[in-house]
Amino acid sequence: MSPSSATSRARELLGVGSLTNKALRTWLHGLPGVDQVGIEARAAALATRSIKTTSKEWAIDTAIGMIDLTTLEGADTPGKVRSLCAKAKLPDPTDLGTPQVAAVCVYGDMVHIARESLGDSGIHVAAVATAFPSGRASLAVKLADTKDAVRAGADEIDMVIDRGAFLAGDYRLVFDQIAAVKEACARTGDEPDAHLKVILETGELATYDNVRRASWLAMLAGADFIKTSTGKIQPAATMPVTLLMLEAVRDWRELTGELVGVKPAGGIRTSKDALRYLVMVSEVAGDDWLTPQRFRFGASSLLTDLLLQRQKLRTGVYSGADYVTID
Amino acid sequence: MTRKFEYAPAPESRSVVDIASSYGLFIGGEFVDPSGGKSFKTINPATEEQLADVAEADAADVDKAVRAARRAYERTWSRLSGAERGKYLFRIARLLQERAREFAVLETLDNGKPIKESRDVDIPTAAAHFFYHAGWADKLEYAGLGPSPRALGVVGQVIPWNFPLLMLAWKIAPALATGNTVVLKPAETTPLTALLFADVCQQADLPAGVVNIVTGAGATGQALVEHPDVDKIAFTGSTDVGKSIARTVAGTRKRLTLELGGKAANIIFDDAPVDQAVEGIVNGIFFNQGQVCCAGSRLLVQESVAEDVIHRLQRRLGTLRVGDPMDKNTDVGAINSAAQLARITALTAAGEAEGATRWSPPCELPEHGFWFPPTVFTGVAQTHRIAQEEIFGPVLSVLTFRTPDEAVAKANNTPYGLSAGIWSEKGSRILAMADRLRAGVVWANTFNRFDPTSPFGGYKESGYGREGGRHGLAAYLDTEGTH
């Protein structure tokens, strides 16, 4: 979708002749408010679901298949990325039936290494772009960053929104940047476009009302996924924030018929947490979201715990950290 | 791989609790046989399985219990300092926490409520009431109720089946903290946690006769209410029985507090935080299968958002899990008794006959036991019986309003006045509405939240007197030196 078609669709949805900040503000601030106590209580209540035996087996495998196995460090090397890709393809050498993860998520300059390592495994390469994690660069730099990653073979682009512009009320600027990056995700010919994940960095948005507005703004501008966090800011993904974003994609589907994905990222480390998120996906957005096409975990250490729990279910005993490979 | 998240059964183990085959009456610190030798059965309403034989106390047994309570009051309890009384209450509170799992399982078996509610609400809140009132026991002079408030003496307490242990705690904790002794009659369908509480009293070395528990049905309660040596009656239950008790007590020296029925309005304005409001509606009427005196059984929703709210509510009800109360994932359990189920069935049939539209999510109900699906009536008018009478079941009546004035008029247009809810993002509107609603408890952007520090009680036919908080203490104290 080109920026101009994104704009015209937005004008139509909002019922306005011109997509001004004022029009966007009226629309976004007309969304229902979020009661903090209530949403946190709801998330806590969902966390009490008891997932046992066969459902636990199913949920652990489902969660593994939804992981964006991530390394986003200044110290990343080709060797580190290659070993992460090897783990993505073969998470547990003691059980070849273990599902593969959904994607490997790296910085743009590592995309070609990951692409080469993953080959035709079907595992996607996701690249963070647009001056990740702060997003403080000109649009030209952000677009170049994106195009570079797409050219190197990224299947997915994880962009950051301009939180400063959002907090200053410059919704149109945020919209335009998302729409422009979306266009930069396009490929020519038969090659599929890269999917766009839009990182809201909810830890910097401060209020649930802002998270709801940012979610809707990102979807309006063409996001394929909305993602909580970069992982570089605390708090990163939380259950209430993810719950709110799941409500947003559910409501967006009712409005437009489109299914937008959700990706909590940062801070999800245990199988227990992952299962709680899946419960939330199922009970809030619905089972249509229980697929890697619509739900991802942005995580690095989560996979290790899921594999440990998977081994425990298979063998009946806990093995230990040395029985799961480090990436 | 299938893409549907099925939750495997996650049953709570019932092995943590030993249920005796029969129970006596708890009088004077020990379990004794009833003088008439009569008993009744208590069953698990989710399966109709018989749980135990329970003694039925007659007037002679009640007399024995009141005498034991009087003796304990005169010889022991009234002579203890507040700090000493407090020590016993703290001990009971800790024991309730330590044995929480046992109490939760037993409550669910005897009552039919989901284990997650007995585990996360009933038992912890019961313990909290004992902790809270334990703290007051030596500070009554500073409660703002006069310079030297004094205990009343022997208190007769009759409690309902919807929150068996929690209602026991609401009654016994303030009575003991203020220096009274107690004869308590639990409901006939849910006596077991009260009898387990008797065990806790023994374990806590509570002096004999300070708490006495007499099991039985209406006649037992009546004997207690009519007993001449009882100084005060505290009753929670139906408005009909409450009125009858008030008539019995009229003209005697007995004091009386009543916590009766309700038909609460849960009011949703067009600026409400809608997703949280939907949760509040669900919690308001489907918590404990709607068998809650303060349940938000009338949904008053502003006409401009009614369609959206009802759509979201129905979608949410599709995810409620109805079934085995012992399963940790069950949201809605069994109705407490065949009699209650019959009442719910009759009133909902009247709702349909009078022209309201009935809706329930698809859900399979177990074959045995007493079950009723979550039910929503739309197109309800004030004049319908389902808008006027307390159903005491998982049945919501939806009405609409156009203006705040109309919301107030409709919310107050009921003989009851126990509770109400307001949902709006506008603080000034919430405060203005709360001022005008004639209800003892008004929740703002939440519903069915309970805390021992907050007084609870009704207006109009919902009763009088308050339970909890500083106000609740007054119900068990002579503050004017007249007693």
Tab-separated table of N, CA and C in Angstrom, chain A residues 32-35 38-39 42 48-55 58-59 61-62 99 209 212 247 250-251 254 275 278-279 282-283 287-291 294, chain B residues 1-10 116 119-120 271-276 279 308 311-312 315-316 319-321 328-331 423 425 445-446 449:
chain	number	residue	atom	x	y	z
A	32	PRO	N	-12.866	4.462	23.234
A	32	PRO	CA	-13.224	4.349	24.645
A	32	PRO	C	-11.987	4.415	25.543
A	33	GLY	N	-12.144	5.010	26.705
A	33	GLY	CA	-11.038	5.099	27.650
A	33	GLY	C	-10.712	3.736	28.235
A	34	VAL	N	-9.576	3.687	28.893
A	34	VAL	CA	-9.144	2.445	29.529
A	34	VAL	C	-9.016	2.702	31.023
A	35	ASP	N	-9.694	1.885	31.821
A	35	ASP	CA	-9.580	2.014	33.266
A	35	ASP	C	-8.416	1.155	33.748
A	38	GLY	N	-9.149	-1.692	36.234
A	38	GLY	CA	-9.941	-2.741	35.606
A	38	GLY	C	-9.133	-3.598	34.656
A	39	ILE	N	-8.304	-2.981	33.826
A	39	ILE	CA	-7.567	-3.786	32.842
A	39	ILE	C	-6.499	-4.627	33.540
A	42	ARG	N	-8.242	-7.602	35.071
A	42	ARG	CA	-8.610	-8.588	34.051
A	42	ARG	C	-7.394	-9.419	33.633
A	48	THR	N	-4.683	-16.611	36.073
A	48	THR	CA	-4.949	-17.712	36.996
A	48	THR	C	-5.449	-18.965	36.277
A	49	ARG	N	-5.613	-18.912	34.971
A	49	ARG	CA	-6.022	-20.120	34.251
A	49	ARG	C	-4.990	-21.220	34.490
A	50	SER	N	-5.476	-22.427	34.643
A	50	SER	CA	-4.606	-23.552	34.945
A	50	SER	C	-4.478	-24.421	33.696
A	51	ILE	N	-3.273	-24.427	33.109
A	51	ILE	CA	-3.065	-25.140	31.841
A	51	ILE	C	-2.234	-26.386	32.117
A	52	LYS	N	-2.862	-27.532	31.986
A	52	LYS	CA	-2.227	-28.784	32.395
A	52	LYS	C	-2.189	-29.796	31.245
A	53	THR	N	-1.383	-30.817	31.448
A	53	THR	CA	-1.288	-32.023	30.605
A	53	THR	C	-1.335	-31.734	29.103
A	54	THR	N	-2.366	-32.218	28.418
A	54	THR	CA	-2.393	-32.113	26.958
A	54	THR	C	-2.433	-30.660	26.495
A	55	SER	N	-3.135	-29.810	27.250
A	55	SER	CA	-3.172	-28.402	26.813
A	55	SER	C	-1.813	-27.756	26.990
A	58	TRP	N	0.382	-28.813	24.071
A	58	TRP	CA	-0.018	-28.076	22.874
A	58	TRP	C	0.455	-26.624	22.948
A	59	ALA	N	0.270	-26.037	24.121
A	59	ALA	CA	0.592	-24.614	24.259
A	59	ALA	C	2.093	-24.374	24.184
A	61	ASP	N	4.323	-26.149	22.473
A	61	ASP	CA	4.726	-26.237	21.064
A	61	ASP	C	4.231	-25.028	20.274
A	62	THR	N	3.025	-24.596	20.567
A	62	THR	CA	2.491	-23.409	19.884
A	62	THR	C	3.354	-22.188	20.188
A	99	PRO	N	9.147	-28.152	17.380
A	99	PRO	CA	8.866	-27.196	16.293
A	99	PRO	C	9.960	-26.140	16.157
A	209	ASP	N	-4.423	4.677	27.813
A	209	ASP	CA	-5.144	5.409	26.760
A	209	ASP	C	-4.222	5.655	25.568
A	212	ARG	N	-3.706	2.462	23.560
A	212	ARG	CA	-4.842	2.172	22.670
A	212	ARG	C	-4.794	3.074	21.435
A	247	GLU	N	-7.220	-6.398	22.397
A	247	GLU	CA	-8.557	-5.800	22.234
A	247	GLU	C	-8.579	-4.912	20.997
A	250	ARG	N	-8.719	-7.022	17.847
A	250	ARG	CA	-10.054	-7.631	17.782
A	250	ARG	C	-11.075	-6.607	17.256
A	251	ASP	N	-11.021	-5.399	17.822
A	251	ASP	CA	-11.983	-4.369	17.414
A	251	ASP	C	-11.703	-3.880	15.990
A	254	GLU	N	-13.307	-6.118	13.581
A	254	GLU	CA	-14.754	-5.896	13.443
A	254	GLU	C	-15.043	-4.677	12.575
A	275	LEU	N	2.470	-19.182	28.473
A	275	LEU	CA	1.150	-19.819	28.459
A	275	LEU	C	0.060	-18.816	28.861
A	278	LEU	N	-0.790	-16.852	25.891
A	278	LEU	CA	-1.615	-17.589	24.918
A	278	LEU	C	-3.071	-17.672	25.393
A	279	VAL	N	-3.257	-17.833	26.712
A	279	VAL	CA	-4.614	-17.815	27.268
A	279	VAL	C	-5.284	-16.485	26.906
A	282	SER	N	-6.254	-16.285	23.264
A	282	SER	CA	-7.434	-17.096	22.969
A	282	SER	C	-8.707	-16.448	23.501
A	283	GLU	N	-8.654	-15.931	24.735
A	283	GLU	CA	-9.888	-15.452	25.349
A	283	GLU	C	-10.225	-14.004	24.994
A	287	ASP	N	-9.258	-17.507	18.925
A	287	ASP	CA	-8.321	-18.534	18.464
A	287	ASP	C	-7.765	-18.250	17.070
A	288	ASP	N	-8.410	-17.359	16.310
A	288	ASP	CA	-7.858	-17.000	14.995
A	288	ASP	C	-6.466	-16.380	15.113
A	289	TRP	N	-6.138	-15.891	16.302
A	289	TRP	CA	-4.824	-15.266	16.488
A	289	TRP	C	-3.767	-16.264	16.973
A	290	LEU	N	-4.181	-17.521	17.198
A	290	LEU	CA	-3.229	-18.501	17.733
A	290	LEU	C	-2.405	-19.128	16.614
A	291	THR	N	-1.719	-18.284	15.886
A	291	THR	CA	-0.858	-18.730	14.801
A	291	THR	C	0.310	-17.740	14.688
A	294	ARG	N	-0.118	-14.329	13.310
A	294	ARG	CA	-0.836	-13.255	14.006
A	294	ARG	C	-0.367	-13.015	15.440
B	1	MET	N	-1.212	-28.560	12.953
B	1	MET	CA	-1.560	-28.270	14.353
B	1	MET	C	-2.907	-27.538	14.415
B	2	THR	N	-3.778	-28.014	15.300
B	2	THR	CA	-5.068	-27.329	15.430
B	2	THR	C	-4.832	-25.947	16.021
B	3	ARG	N	-5.763	-25.071	15.763
B	3	ARG	CA	-5.586	-23.724	16.260
B	3	ARG	C	-6.662	-23.389	17.283
B	4	LYS	N	-6.964	-24.337	18.173
B	4	LYS	CA	-7.971	-24.040	19.181
B	4	LYS	C	-7.378	-24.389	20.531
B	5	PHE	N	-7.497	-23.469	21.457
B	5	PHE	CA	-6.909	-23.665	22.771
B	5	PHE	C	-7.947	-24.335	23.671
B	6	GLU	N	-7.835	-25.664	23.801
B	6	GLU	CA	-8.741	-26.387	24.702
B	6	GLU	C	-8.039	-26.525	26.035
B	7	TYR	N	-8.733	-26.186	27.131
B	7	TYR	CA	-8.109	-26.370	28.432
B	7	TYR	C	-8.432	-27.782	28.927
B	8	ALA	N	-7.375	-28.549	29.203
B	8	ALA	CA	-7.593	-29.885	29.774
B	8	ALA	C	-8.175	-29.726	31.178
B	9	PRO	N	-8.886	-30.753	31.673
B	9	PRO	CA	-9.431	-30.646	33.031
B	9	PRO	C	-8.324	-30.327	34.029
B	10	ALA	N	-8.604	-29.413	34.952
B	10	ALA	CA	-7.627	-29.035	35.985
B	10	ALA	C	-8.323	-29.069	37.338
B	116	LYS	N	-12.126	-21.308	42.041
B	116	LYS	CA	-11.296	-20.097	41.940
B	116	LYS	C	-11.896	-18.961	42.774
B	119	ARG	N	-11.330	-19.946	46.545
B	119	ARG	CA	-9.885	-19.843	46.797
B	119	ARG	C	-9.398	-18.390	46.788
B	120	ASP	N	-9.879	-17.603	45.830
B	120	ASP	CA	-9.333	-16.249	45.652
B	120	ASP	C	-10.172	-15.159	46.312
B	271	ASP	N	-19.603	7.385	28.047
B	271	ASP	CA	-18.156	7.634	28.100
B	271	ASP	C	-17.447	6.615	29.003
B	272	ALA	N	-18.074	5.470	29.223
B	272	ALA	CA	-17.472	4.462	30.106
B	272	ALA	C	-16.258	3.819	29.449
B	273	PRO	N	-15.298	3.364	30.235
B	273	PRO	CA	-14.219	2.530	29.699
B	273	PRO	C	-14.829	1.173	29.340
B	274	VAL	N	-15.201	1.022	28.078
B	274	VAL	CA	-16.193	-0.006	27.736
B	274	VAL	C	-15.724	-1.436	27.977
B	275	ASP	N	-14.456	-1.720	27.689
B	275	ASP	CA	-14.002	-3.103	27.903
B	275	ASP	C	-13.985	-3.461	29.385
B	276	GLN	N	-13.608	-2.498	30.220
B	276	GLN	CA	-13.609	-2.757	31.657
B	276	GLN	C	-15.040	-2.790	32.184
B	279	GLU	N	-16.362	-6.199	31.730
B	279	GLU	CA	-15.877	-7.068	32.805
B	279	GLU	C	-16.658	-6.817	34.091
B	308	ASP	N	-23.615	-1.491	21.189
B	308	ASP	CA	-22.207	-1.865	21.270
B	308	ASP	C	-21.918	-2.617	22.564
B	311	HIS	N	-23.380	-6.105	22.446
B	311	HIS	CA	-22.576	-6.940	21.540
B	311	HIS	C	-21.300	-7.415	22.234
B	312	ARG	N	-20.609	-6.484	22.887
B	312	ARG	CA	-19.365	-6.846	23.565
B	312	ARG	C	-19.636	-7.803	24.727
B	315	ARG	N	-20.323	-11.296	23.349
B	315	ARG	CA	-19.070	-11.899	22.887
B	315	ARG	C	-18.266	-12.410	24.090
B	316	ARG	N	-18.239	-11.605	25.146
B	316	ARG	CA	-17.495	-11.990	26.349
B	316	ARG	C	-18.124	-13.202	27.026
B	319	THR	N	-17.058	-16.708	26.236
B	319	THR	CA	-15.818	-17.289	26.765
B	319	THR	C	-15.966	-17.769	28.209
B	320	LEU	N	-17.132	-17.560	28.823
B	320	LEU	CA	-17.319	-18.037	30.202
B	320	LEU	C	-17.343	-19.556	30.220
B	321	ARG	N	-16.696	-20.133	31.191
B	321	ARG	CA	-16.629	-21.592	31.295
B	321	ARG	C	-17.560	-22.043	32.416
B	328	LYS	N	-10.268	-25.715	38.201
B	328	LYS	CA	-9.696	-24.389	38.470
B	328	LYS	C	-10.017	-23.386	37.366
B	329	ASN	N	-10.450	-23.859	36.209
B	329	ASN	CA	-10.767	-22.936	35.115
B	329	ASN	C	-12.257	-22.630	34.993
B	330	THR	N	-13.043	-23.120	35.924
B	330	THR	CA	-14.484	-22.861	35.843
B	330	THR	C	-14.799	-21.435	36.303
B	331	ASP	N	-15.599	-20.736	35.496
B	331	ASP	CA	-16.007	-19.372	35.830
B	331	ASP	C	-17.373	-19.340	36.481
B	423	TRP	N	-20.421	3.592	35.726
B	423	TRP	CA	-19.264	3.475	34.823
B	423	TRP	C	-19.186	4.713	33.950
B	425	GLU	N	-15.929	7.787	32.542
B	425	GLU	CA	-14.574	8.307	32.687
B	425	GLU	C	-14.599	9.711	33.298
B	445	ASN	N	-16.687	2.495	38.531
B	445	ASN	CA	-15.782	1.797	37.606
B	445	ASN	C	-15.246	0.501	38.193
B	446	THR	N	-16.066	-0.152	38.979
B	446	THR	CA	-15.769	-1.501	39.460
B	446	THR	C	-17.086	-2.060	39.995
B	449	ARG	N	-16.674	-5.379	44.796
B	449	ARG	CA	-15.406	-5.353	45.513
B	449	ARG	C	-15.722	-5.212	47.005
